[in-house]
């Protein structure tokens, strides 16, 4: 393990030096865990193409989707050390570096998708700018975001209230914020990596999970799940982050071009998620899934109250940051 870490560090240092010595040409390795067809996968591919065009080929981006360079923890460590240039995942994936960054994934804090993008803009969000300063000290900088859609609960039985999940093993993203949220659902948090999720659902290791409809559809979770409860508990916004030494090895013009492309792709991701949700509901119904809404007795207030109380208990330092986020117009 130590030998591997040393190699990663040396690889990252050598790559950063290459960028510094020849800032006019750079190749960035971009990793993420998204599956084919998911909005985040489309975002990364289009961002890579846009960056190449915007920099006249001076900066090229090679994308490694579907956990090709490791799971979430390995990806974050790789970006921090520089062996991976950049990546994207939930803001909370960076909480091992700066715990407060997880607030941007807190459930029930955004009014809508447009508010989520505004509140996570690295150039204008006061809360994110303050946290970014702390991340930069750890070698990582957030430079963009993706709107992936609202997250909903899927299960192999009807879920209308937290009581329906009481005492049952439910998949939690292996991050503290998700563990807290799943407790608020009334369930037993059971960490499962995304690559292992279909098998865990099929074998009963967990009885349910939560994700945007794009992920449920692209991963064919309808084959192992029968119901979707439209809780919309999270506006799923992901952070795009880069190794700081790699970032500083680029010219100012290149950095501006990259962030401009990422902003444009963020707006496209919001539009794609908004337009696609209604279509995905019908698609999943066609695949045999039962969709539950408030009209069917889904008690959103019960989920909101249970989750918000659990988050406040587990993360009391989030309160002032949540107030800043909710104040963003």
Tab-separated table of C-alpha atoms in Angstrom:
chain	number	residue	atom	x	y	z
A	1	UNK	CA	0.000	0.000	0.000
A	2	UNK	CA	2.862	2.367	0.916
A	3	UNK	CA	4.663	1.470	-2.323
A	4	UNK	CA	1.502	2.234	-4.317
A	5	UNK	CA	1.070	5.576	-2.533
A	6	UNK	CA	4.656	6.592	-3.302
A	7	UNK	CA	4.159	5.728	-6.985
A	8	UNK	CA	0.947	7.759	-7.074
A	9	UNK	CA	2.642	10.729	-5.461
A	10	UNK	CA	5.580	10.606	-7.860
A	11	UNK	CA	3.244	10.203	-10.844
A	12	UNK	CA	1.200	13.192	-9.708
A	13	UNK	CA	4.286	15.307	-9.111
A	14	UNK	CA	5.758	14.427	-12.505
A	15	UNK	CA	2.458	15.224	-14.241
A	16	UNK	CA	2.182	18.562	-12.445
A	17	UNK	CA	5.748	19.433	-13.414
A	18	UNK	CA	4.982	18.605	-17.045
A	19	UNK	CA	2.085	21.036	-16.959
A	20	UNK	CA	4.158	23.750	-15.310
A	21	UNK	CA	6.963	23.381	-17.809
A	22	UNK	CA	4.688	23.311	-20.841
A	23	UNK	CA	1.506	25.099	-19.898
A	24	UNK	CA	0.530	25.548	-23.534
A	25	UNK	CA	-0.249	21.818	-23.865
A	26	UNK	CA	-1.788	19.626	-21.199
A	27	UNK	CA	-3.630	16.328	-20.982
A	28	UNK	CA	-6.019	15.903	-18.071
A	29	UNK	CA	-7.220	12.536	-16.739
A	30	UNK	CA	-10.873	12.899	-15.708
A	31	UNK	CA	-12.359	10.101	-13.570
A	32	UNK	CA	-15.876	9.410	-12.312
A	33	UNK	CA	-18.039	6.464	-11.251
A	34	UNK	CA	-21.093	7.126	-13.463
A	35	UNK	CA	-22.501	4.452	-15.737
A	36	UNK	CA	-23.193	4.801	-19.449
A	37	UNK	CA	-26.345	6.831	-20.129
A	38	UNK	CA	-26.304	8.759	-16.859
A	39	UNK	CA	-26.332	12.576	-17.013
A	40	UNK	CA	-22.943	12.740	-15.290
A	41	UNK	CA	-21.418	10.541	-17.994
A	42	UNK	CA	-22.883	12.725	-20.747
A	43	UNK	CA	-21.637	15.831	-18.891
A	44	UNK	CA	-18.052	14.545	-18.686
A	45	UNK	CA	-17.936	13.564	-22.350
A	46	UNK	CA	-19.360	16.885	-23.521
A	47	UNK	CA	-17.120	18.859	-21.150
A	48	UNK	CA	-14.048	17.076	-22.522
A	49	UNK	CA	-15.067	17.907	-26.076
A	50	UNK	CA	-15.870	21.516	-25.137
A	51	UNK	CA	-12.570	22.054	-23.323
A	52	UNK	CA	-10.610	20.776	-26.297
A	53	UNK	CA	-12.465	23.191	-28.583
A	54	UNK	CA	-12.345	26.169	-26.201
A	55	UNK	CA	-8.577	25.848	-25.719
A	56	UNK	CA	-7.856	25.138	-29.397
A	57	UNK	CA	-6.524	21.730	-28.445
A	58	UNK	CA	-4.071	23.088	-25.872
A	59	UNK	CA	-5.901	21.180	-23.109
A	60	UNK	CA	-7.197	17.701	-23.870
A	61	UNK	CA	-9.286	15.638	-21.466
A	62	UNK	CA	-9.342	11.842	-21.313
A	63	UNK	CA	-12.440	10.619	-19.460
A	64	UNK	CA	-12.428	7.404	-17.390
A	65	UNK	CA	-16.051	6.600	-16.418
A	66	UNK	CA	-17.640	3.717	-14.485
A	67	UNK	CA	-15.001	3.496	-11.712
A	68	UNK	CA	-12.219	2.598	-14.184
A	69	UNK	CA	-9.691	4.386	-11.945
A	70	UNK	CA	-11.231	3.173	-8.694
A	71	UNK	CA	-14.210	3.879	-6.475
A	72	UNK	CA	-15.084	7.207	-4.916
A	73	UNK	CA	-12.386	7.152	-2.219
A	74	UNK	CA	-9.669	6.146	-4.682
A	75	UNK	CA	-10.768	8.849	-7.106
A	76	UNK	CA	-10.681	11.595	-4.461
A	77	UNK	CA	-7.275	10.421	-3.223
A	78	UNK	CA	-6.015	10.285	-6.805
A	79	UNK	CA	-7.093	13.866	-7.496
A	80	UNK	CA	-5.625	15.064	-4.210
A	81	UNK	CA	-2.258	13.460	-5.026
A	82	UNK	CA	-2.338	14.393	-8.723
A	83	UNK	CA	-2.292	10.896	-10.241
A	84	UNK	CA	-5.805	11.783	-11.455
A	85	UNK	CA	-6.156	15.350	-12.753
A	86	UNK	CA	-9.844	15.884	-12.096
A	87	UNK	CA	-13.093	14.128	-11.313
A	88	UNK	CA	-16.620	14.617	-10.169
A	89	UNK	CA	-18.873	13.178	-7.492
A	90	UNK	CA	-21.190	14.313	-4.729
A	91	UNK	CA	-19.798	17.239	-2.735
A	92	UNK	CA	-19.828	14.995	0.323
A	93	UNK	CA	-17.151	12.794	-1.257
A	94	UNK	CA	-14.684	15.572	-0.346
A	95	UNK	CA	-15.777	15.621	3.306
A	96	UNK	CA	-12.717	13.619	4.353
A	97	UNK	CA	-10.703	16.699	3.388
A	98	UNK	CA	-13.109	19.409	4.616
A	99	UNK	CA	-16.136	18.014	6.514
A	100	UNK	CA	-18.328	21.082	5.924
A	101	UNK	CA	-18.348	20.595	2.130
A	102	UNK	CA	-20.965	17.863	2.611
A	103	UNK	CA	-23.546	20.563	3.355
A	104	UNK	CA	-24.038	21.067	-0.399
A	105	UNK	CA	-25.538	17.583	-0.597
A	106	UNK	CA	-27.735	18.013	2.473
A	107	UNK	CA	-31.323	16.900	1.825
A	108	UNK	CA	-34.226	19.344	1.552
A	109	UNK	CA	-32.082	22.538	1.359
A	110	UNK	CA	-32.573	23.695	-2.252
A	111	UNK	CA	-35.781	25.246	-3.579
A	112	UNK	CA	-35.265	23.805	-7.055
A	113	UNK	CA	-32.552	22.869	-9.521
A	114	UNK	CA	-31.788	26.465	-10.524
A	115	UNK	CA	-31.256	27.369	-6.869
A	116	UNK	CA	-28.963	24.347	-6.448
A	117	UNK	CA	-26.741	25.506	-9.328
A	118	UNK	CA	-26.654	29.104	-8.072
A	119	UNK	CA	-25.758	28.050	-4.539
A	120	UNK	CA	-22.897	25.848	-5.790
A	121	UNK	CA	-21.342	28.294	-8.260
A	122	UNK	CA	-17.609	28.453	-7.357
A	123	UNK	CA	-17.426	32.042	-8.626
A	124	UNK	CA	-20.380	33.555	-6.752
A	125	UNK	CA	-21.459	31.348	-3.824
A	126	UNK	CA	-20.056	32.771	-0.547
A	127	UNK	CA	-20.457	29.457	1.270
A	128	UNK	CA	-18.662	27.497	-1.456
A	129	UNK	CA	-15.898	30.082	-1.833
A	130	UNK	CA	-15.095	29.844	1.882
A	131	UNK	CA	-15.004	26.054	1.778
A	132	UNK	CA	-12.995	26.035	-1.450
A	133	UNK	CA	-10.210	27.950	0.321
A	134	UNK	CA	-9.961	25.079	2.799
A	135	UNK	CA	-10.022	22.474	0.034
A	136	UNK	CA	-7.231	24.248	-1.873
A	137	UNK	CA	-5.058	23.917	1.223
A	138	UNK	CA	-5.624	20.147	0.904
A	139	UNK	CA	-4.639	20.147	-2.783
A	140	UNK	CA	-8.116	20.077	-4.364
A	141	UNK	CA	-10.249	22.830	-5.899
A	142	UNK	CA	-13.918	22.732	-6.931
A	143	UNK	CA	-14.233	24.316	-10.391
A	144	UNK	CA	-17.721	23.320	-11.514
A	145	UNK	CA	-20.871	21.352	-10.803
A	146	UNK	CA	-23.386	19.061	-12.457
A	147	UNK	CA	-27.126	18.918	-11.902
A	148	UNK	CA	-28.012	15.257	-11.988
A	149	UNK	CA	-31.680	15.370	-11.047
A	150	UNK	CA	-33.713	14.808	-7.926
A	151	UNK	CA	-32.924	11.709	-5.886
A	152	UNK	CA	-35.785	9.337	-5.103
A	153	UNK	CA	-36.189	6.103	-3.143
A	154	UNK	CA	-36.466	2.772	-4.943
A	155	UNK	CA	-37.376	-0.437	-3.166
A	156	UNK	CA	-38.858	-3.883	-3.688
A	157	UNK	CA	-41.995	-3.012	-1.717
A	158	UNK	CA	-44.254	0.020	-1.198
A	159	UNK	CA	-42.628	2.894	0.734
A	160	UNK	CA	-44.888	5.795	1.723
A	161	UNK	CA	-43.554	6.782	5.176
A	162	UNK	CA	-40.342	6.324	7.179
A	163	UNK	CA	-42.157	3.626	9.147
A	164	UNK	CA	-42.172	1.475	6.014
A	165	UNK	CA	-38.364	1.374	6.133
A	166	UNK	CA	-38.034	0.957	9.892
A	167	UNK	CA	-35.413	-1.635	10.812
A	168	UNK	CA	-34.674	-2.566	7.192
A	169	UNK	CA	-31.190	-2.493	5.582
A	170	UNK	CA	-31.079	0.359	3.061
A	171	UNK	CA	-28.157	1.286	0.836
A	172	UNK	CA	-26.260	4.381	1.952
A	173	UNK	CA	-23.577	6.003	-0.162
A	174	UNK	CA	-20.432	5.273	1.911
A	175	UNK	CA	-20.316	8.863	3.251
A	176	UNK	CA	-21.347	10.195	6.667
A	177	UNK	CA	-24.038	12.509	5.306
A	178	UNK	CA	-25.818	9.650	3.536
A	179	UNK	CA	-25.596	7.451	6.616
A	180	UNK	CA	-27.269	10.223	8.608
A	181	UNK	CA	-29.959	10.725	5.958
A	182	UNK	CA	-30.796	7.031	5.781
A	183	UNK	CA	-31.181	6.999	9.550
A	184	UNK	CA	-33.653	9.849	9.043
A	185	UNK	CA	-35.502	7.600	6.591
A	186	UNK	CA	-35.998	5.226	9.520
A	187	UNK	CA	-33.815	2.530	7.932
A	188	UNK	CA	-30.529	0.826	8.817
A	189	UNK	CA	-27.727	2.470	6.766
A	190	UNK	CA	-25.765	-0.154	4.849
A	191	UNK	CA	-22.832	1.236	2.816
A	192	UNK	CA	-22.576	-0.222	-0.698
A	193	UNK	CA	-20.381	1.041	-3.557
A	194	UNK	CA	-22.329	1.910	-6.689
A	195	UNK	CA	-20.640	-0.816	-8.749
A	196	UNK	CA	-21.897	-3.429	-6.271
A	197	UNK	CA	-25.406	-2.011	-5.899
A	198	UNK	CA	-27.385	-4.206	-8.357
A	199	UNK	CA	-25.977	-7.367	-6.763
A	200	UNK	CA	-26.658	-6.072	-3.233
A	201	UNK	CA	-30.277	-5.330	-4.173
A	202	UNK	CA	-30.741	-8.666	-5.929
A	203	UNK	CA	-29.370	-10.695	-3.020
A	204	UNK	CA	-31.211	-8.735	-0.326
A	205	UNK	CA	-28.120	-7.276	1.322
A	206	UNK	CA	-30.172	-4.066	1.080
A	207	UNK	CA	-33.895	-3.748	0.296
A	208	UNK	CA	-33.722	-0.296	-1.242
A	209	UNK	CA	-31.588	2.618	-2.363
A	210	UNK	CA	-31.953	6.254	-3.464
A	211	UNK	CA	-30.729	7.920	-6.655
A	212	UNK	CA	-31.897	10.066	-9.556
A	213	UNK	CA	-34.188	8.340	-12.052
A	214	UNK	CA	-31.408	8.519	-14.647
A	215	UNK	CA	-29.278	6.210	-12.519
A	216	UNK	CA	-32.190	3.874	-11.756
A	217	UNK	CA	-32.886	3.556	-15.486
A	218	UNK	CA	-29.302	3.397	-16.783
A	219	UNK	CA	-28.364	0.725	-14.226
A	220	UNK	CA	-31.549	-1.278	-14.924
A	221	UNK	CA	-32.514	-1.301	-11.255
A	222	UNK	CA	-36.052	-2.099	-12.386
A	223	UNK	CA	-34.768	-5.672	-12.720
A	224	UNK	CA	-34.193	-5.867	-8.956
A	225	UNK	CA	-36.604	-3.188	-7.626
A	226	UNK	CA	-40.368	-2.869	-8.031
A	227	UNK	CA	-41.247	0.597	-6.625
A	228	UNK	CA	-40.037	4.200	-6.834
A	229	UNK	CA	-41.156	6.675	-4.167
A	230	UNK	CA	-40.845	10.201	-5.582
A	231	UNK	CA	-39.400	11.779	-2.439
A	232	UNK	CA	-37.089	14.240	-4.244
A	233	UNK	CA	-35.203	14.430	-0.955
A	234	UNK	CA	-32.013	15.678	-2.596
A	235	UNK	CA	-31.419	17.989	-5.524
A	236	UNK	CA	-28.521	15.907	-6.772
A	237	UNK	CA	-25.772	18.388	-7.578
A	238	UNK	CA	-22.237	17.033	-8.011
A	239	UNK	CA	-18.920	18.825	-7.591
A	240	UNK	CA	-16.353	18.909	-10.395
A	241	UNK	CA	-12.928	19.131	-8.770
A	242	UNK	CA	-9.317	19.315	-9.887
A	243	UNK	CA	-5.862	18.814	-8.419
A	244	UNK	CA	-4.663	22.271	-7.365
A	245	UNK	CA	-1.100	21.861	-8.642
A	246	UNK	CA	-2.418	20.728	-12.020
A	247	UNK	CA	-4.819	23.697	-12.043
A	248	UNK	CA	-2.046	26.188	-11.318
A	249	UNK	CA	0.030	24.597	-14.076
A	250	UNK	CA	-2.500	25.846	-16.623
A	251	UNK	CA	-2.509	29.379	-17.971
A	252	UNK	CA	-5.128	31.851	-16.796
A	253	UNK	CA	-6.709	31.765	-20.257
A	254	UNK	CA	-6.939	27.974	-20.148
A	255	UNK	CA	-8.507	28.022	-16.674
A	256	UNK	CA	-11.072	30.604	-17.788
A	257	UNK	CA	-11.921	28.543	-20.860
A	258	UNK	CA	-12.385	25.404	-18.747
A	259	UNK	CA	-14.656	27.046	-16.167
A	260	UNK	CA	-16.714	28.661	-18.932
A	261	UNK	CA	-17.271	25.258	-20.530
A	262	UNK	CA	-18.152	23.702	-17.162
A	263	UNK	CA	-20.693	26.478	-16.459
A	264	UNK	CA	-22.316	25.931	-19.843
A	265	UNK	CA	-22.472	22.182	-19.297
A	266	UNK	CA	-23.947	22.709	-15.816
A	267	UNK	CA	-26.865	24.632	-17.322
A	268	UNK	CA	-27.310	21.915	-19.943
A	269	UNK	CA	-27.349	19.253	-17.229
A	270	UNK	CA	-30.125	21.109	-15.389
A	271	UNK	CA	-32.188	21.330	-18.564
A	272	UNK	CA	-31.557	17.673	-19.353
A	273	UNK	CA	-32.534	16.549	-15.851
A	274	UNK	CA	-35.680	18.672	-15.779
A	275	UNK	CA	-36.929	17.593	-19.193
A	276	UNK	CA	-35.932	13.983	-18.703
A	277	UNK	CA	-37.636	13.203	-15.400
A	278	UNK	CA	-41.196	13.031	-16.752
A	279	UNK	CA	-40.022	10.829	-19.613
A	280	UNK	CA	-38.145	8.557	-17.213
A	281	UNK	CA	-41.218	8.137	-15.019
A	282	UNK	CA	-43.120	6.798	-18.014
A	283	UNK	CA	-40.174	4.660	-19.103
A	284	UNK	CA	-39.841	3.049	-15.669
A	285	UNK	CA	-43.588	2.432	-15.551
A	286	UNK	CA	-43.200	0.698	-18.907
A	287	UNK	CA	-40.499	-1.486	-17.382
A	288	UNK	CA	-42.979	-2.586	-14.736
A	289	UNK	CA	-42.136	-0.279	-11.821
A	290	UNK	CA	-44.816	1.265	-9.605
A	291	UNK	CA	-44.329	5.037	-9.121
A	292	UNK	CA	-45.584	6.501	-5.830
A	293	UNK	CA	-46.327	10.233	-5.399
A	294	UNK	CA	-48.110	12.347	-2.797
A	295	UNK	CA	-51.343	11.608	-4.658
A	296	UNK	CA	-50.735	7.935	-3.833
A	297	UNK	CA	-50.200	8.639	-0.137
A	298	UNK	CA	-46.453	9.343	-0.093
A	299	UNK	CA	-45.863	11.410	3.075
A	300	UNK	CA	-43.133	13.872	2.088
A	301	UNK	CA	-43.525	15.918	5.280
A	302	UNK	CA	-42.737	12.851	7.388
A	303	UNK	CA	-39.552	12.210	5.410
A	304	UNK	CA	-38.582	15.902	5.519
A	305	UNK	CA	-39.078	16.119	9.295
A	306	UNK	CA	-37.282	12.870	10.070
A	307	UNK	CA	-34.300	13.570	7.834
A	308	UNK	CA	-33.938	17.239	8.806
A	309	UNK	CA	-33.976	16.362	12.503
A	310	UNK	CA	-31.327	13.680	12.017
A	311	UNK	CA	-29.071	15.981	9.971
A	312	UNK	CA	-29.394	18.776	12.567
A	313	UNK	CA	-28.429	16.306	15.291
A	314	UNK	CA	-25.469	14.803	13.444
A	315	UNK	CA	-24.185	17.998	11.761
A	316	UNK	CA	-24.971	21.001	14.002
A	317	UNK	CA	-22.184	23.033	12.326
A	318	UNK	CA	-24.153	22.933	9.051
A	319	UNK	CA	-26.780	25.371	10.345
A	320	UNK	CA	-25.051	28.687	9.413
A	321	UNK	CA	-23.967	27.283	6.033
A	322	UNK	CA	-27.498	26.121	5.270
A	323	UNK	CA	-28.732	29.625	6.058
A	324	UNK	CA	-26.195	31.067	3.577
A	325	UNK	CA	-27.230	28.563	0.926
A	326	UNK	CA	-30.929	29.218	1.370
A	327	UNK	CA	-30.319	32.986	1.111
A	328	UNK	CA	-28.898	32.634	-2.414
A	329	UNK	CA	-31.330	33.987	-5.010
